[in-house]
Amino acid sequence: MSNNKTPQNISSYLRKENPKNLRILEYEITTEPIQNRYVKRLPDHIKDKIDDLYDNIVEKKPDQTVVSELEALIDRYPKIPMLYNYLSMAYFRIGDQENYEKSIKKNYQLNPDYLFARLNYAQLCDQQGEHEKIAEIFNHKFDLKLLYPKRKKFHISEVANFMGIIGSYFFKTGEMELAEKYYKVLAELASDYPTTQKLRNELYPGFFRRIFRKIFGTH
């Protein structure tokens, strides 16, 4: 493990609760980048370019130049689903909602087994109120190890986003007990992740309204 705050495996939390109808299998969680086989084969200067584009998207205000460079890379390396993921992020950051949605759907159509393609499409379905599609996107498998049985390691961002989306799915389909169990694990793993905060606000909206009123004196 590269981060002392990250547990050795995800199952240790849920064993304490002995949850009904919920089985979380063991896998390692890391904060180190996990590259797929296609990225590993790229020339070093292309890897560096992709890293620079990612930093530009996340840390700066990307523009159409970033989009054009990503599209050029996709044309050259169409088997790298991560590039489609970065493209949708770039569209979101520049406020192009139409192409943001189109790029998410295209990535899922082209790379349905890529976890972030699934996550992004599930999130889009959630935003559009199509909650019934979420279970189908993940083949009705609500544990990453069941979804990807050959993988032994997942990045913390994969785990946090997956559990947040699945927890929200359970909440919106009336499975409150399961939603709360996912939240408890998620709060231990990644309390500061947006998906954790979103699920927290969905589960406990009244609590946070009371805290807000107490701090700011509003009614």
XYZ file of C-alpha atoms in Angstrom:
219
model
C 0.000 0.000 0.000
C 1.269 3.452 -0.838
C -0.988 5.363 1.568
C -1.353 4.511 5.231
C -4.928 5.799 5.194
C -5.897 3.284 2.533
C -6.941 -0.105 3.937
C -5.319 -3.357 2.888
C -8.615 -4.574 1.478
C -12.155 -3.379 1.291
C -13.823 -6.383 2.907
C -12.449 -5.704 6.393
C -15.009 -2.960 7.010
C -18.076 -4.882 5.963
C -17.174 -8.013 7.892
C -17.688 -6.038 11.095
C -21.224 -5.196 10.031
C -22.072 -8.675 8.739
C -24.424 -7.072 6.204
C -27.335 -8.977 4.775
C -27.596 -9.453 1.031
C -24.248 -7.784 0.489
C -20.943 -9.460 -0.244
C -17.798 -7.420 -0.703
C -14.827 -9.462 -1.873
C -11.218 -8.684 -1.080
C -8.945 -6.681 -3.330
C -6.029 -4.356 -2.880
C -6.534 -0.611 -3.136
C -3.709 1.623 -4.304
C -3.057 5.307 -4.860
C -0.415 4.544 -7.489
C -1.386 4.877 -11.193
C -2.559 1.681 -12.871
C -1.748 1.605 -16.588
C -3.449 -0.701 -19.034
C -1.427 -2.733 -21.507
C -2.021 -0.294 -24.371
C -0.683 2.682 -22.423
C 2.391 0.723 -21.357
C 3.307 0.166 -25.013
C 3.180 3.833 -25.936
C 6.389 5.790 -26.609
C 7.560 7.751 -23.595
C 6.999 11.120 -25.276
C 3.358 10.195 -25.937
C 2.897 9.119 -22.310
C 4.349 12.467 -21.235
C 1.999 14.315 -23.579
C -1.015 12.477 -22.177
C 0.103 13.298 -18.628
C 0.484 16.969 -19.572
C -2.982 17.050 -21.105
C -4.459 15.463 -17.992
C -2.755 18.036 -15.762
C -4.082 20.781 -18.017
C -7.629 19.442 -17.725
C -7.559 18.971 -13.948
C -5.384 21.829 -12.729
C -5.981 24.542 -15.319
C -8.784 25.828 -17.510
C -8.605 23.729 -20.684
C -9.532 25.195 -24.046
C -10.364 23.901 -27.506
C -6.669 23.210 -28.121
C -6.703 20.502 -25.466
C -9.791 18.959 -27.074
C -8.136 18.996 -30.496
C -4.974 17.374 -29.167
C -6.964 14.636 -27.454
C -8.989 13.992 -30.602
C -5.741 13.698 -32.574
C -4.391 11.180 -30.054
C -7.613 9.182 -30.245
C -7.338 9.041 -34.029
C -3.791 7.760 -33.671
C -4.403 5.439 -30.706
C -8.078 4.403 -30.846
C -7.642 1.446 -28.469
C -6.861 3.553 -25.413
C -10.171 4.174 -23.606
C -8.504 6.503 -21.112
C -8.178 9.088 -23.896
C -11.947 9.107 -24.405
C -12.323 9.581 -20.666
C -9.994 12.580 -20.726
C -11.871 13.983 -23.716
C -15.183 13.917 -21.849
C -13.477 15.603 -18.888
C -12.163 18.331 -21.189
C -15.605 18.924 -22.697
C -17.074 19.181 -19.204
C -14.425 21.652 -18.097
C -14.994 23.972 -21.081
C -18.757 23.801 -20.563
C -19.645 21.893 -23.734
C -22.468 19.786 -22.297
C -23.597 18.323 -25.610
C -20.195 16.930 -26.577
C -19.556 15.939 -22.966
C -22.572 13.641 -23.055
C -21.787 12.387 -26.559
C -18.198 11.514 -25.615
C -19.347 9.611 -22.520
C -21.831 7.572 -24.528
C -19.291 6.908 -27.274
C -16.680 5.696 -24.798
C -19.189 3.324 -23.247
C -20.258 2.040 -26.674
C -16.673 1.463 -27.795
C -15.250 0.306 -24.456
C -18.100 -1.193 -22.403
C -15.705 -3.120 -20.150
C -13.588 -0.078 -19.267
C -14.469 0.834 -15.690
C -14.425 4.604 -16.118
C -16.552 4.334 -19.261
C -19.084 2.479 -17.117
C -18.766 4.926 -14.241
C -19.180 8.010 -16.408
C -22.160 6.589 -18.255
C -23.761 5.473 -14.990
C -23.252 8.951 -13.577
C -24.830 10.461 -16.682
C -27.811 8.110 -16.373
C -28.131 9.105 -12.715
C -28.140 12.795 -13.636
C -30.833 12.164 -16.239
C -32.998 10.144 -13.845
C -32.473 6.838 -15.641
C -31.585 4.921 -12.492
C -32.780 1.573 -13.814
C -29.941 1.553 -16.353
C -27.232 1.678 -13.691
C -27.586 -1.949 -12.613
C -27.460 -3.013 -16.257
C -24.272 -1.023 -16.872
C -22.545 -3.041 -14.147
C -24.189 -6.352 -15.125
C -26.016 -6.333 -11.772
C -22.665 -6.884 -10.039
C -22.239 -4.476 -7.164
C -18.696 -5.436 -6.192
C -15.626 -4.613 -8.270
C -14.115 -8.053 -7.765
C -17.234 -9.684 -9.167
C -17.217 -7.284 -12.082
C -13.498 -7.796 -12.783
C -12.587 -11.181 -11.263
C -9.108 -11.256 -12.821
C -8.048 -7.995 -11.211
C -6.428 -8.031 -7.789
C -5.796 -4.317 -7.466
C -7.914 -1.194 -7.993
C -7.087 2.487 -7.792
C -8.714 4.453 -4.984
C -10.510 6.628 -7.545
C -12.035 3.528 -9.149
C -13.247 2.223 -5.805
C -14.577 5.559 -4.529
C -16.470 6.416 -7.693
C -17.882 2.902 -8.055
C -19.079 2.661 -4.469
C -20.490 6.182 -4.554
C -22.500 5.506 -7.694
C -23.741 2.120 -6.456
C -24.606 3.570 -3.052
C -26.594 6.337 -4.744
C -28.294 3.746 -6.954
C -29.422 1.778 -3.896
C -30.645 4.976 -2.235
C -32.718 5.987 -5.254
C -34.188 2.515 -5.659
C -35.309 2.352 -2.034
C -32.550 0.106 -0.655
C -31.628 2.399 2.222
C -29.819 -0.228 4.309
C -27.513 -1.130 1.430
C -26.943 2.517 0.552
C -25.872 3.233 4.127
C -23.506 0.248 4.182
C -21.803 1.500 1.027
C -21.579 4.965 2.522
C -19.935 3.698 5.714
C -17.208 1.982 3.713
C -16.846 4.938 1.389
C -16.530 7.405 4.265
C -13.629 5.364 5.649
C -11.917 5.028 2.273
C -12.329 8.454 0.734
C -14.255 10.913 2.869
C -13.254 13.893 0.721
C -14.269 12.446 -2.668
C -17.184 14.198 -4.433
C -19.035 10.877 -4.737
C -18.781 10.413 -0.968
C -20.112 13.894 -0.305
C -22.929 13.407 -2.809
C -24.034 10.154 -1.206
C -23.771 11.705 2.261
C -26.028 14.580 1.230
C -28.525 12.165 -0.317
C -28.681 9.981 2.780
C -28.602 12.681 5.440
C -29.871 15.961 3.936
C -31.632 17.153 7.081
C -28.523 16.756 9.219
C -26.402 18.933 6.971
C -29.118 21.572 6.670
C -29.205 21.809 10.477
C -25.419 22.157 10.624
C -25.502 24.867 7.944
C -28.205 26.786 9.799
C -26.305 26.510 13.068
C -23.105 27.853 11.532
C -24.610 30.648 9.439
C -27.727 31.425 11.433
C -30.094 30.899 8.498
C -33.664 29.558 8.627
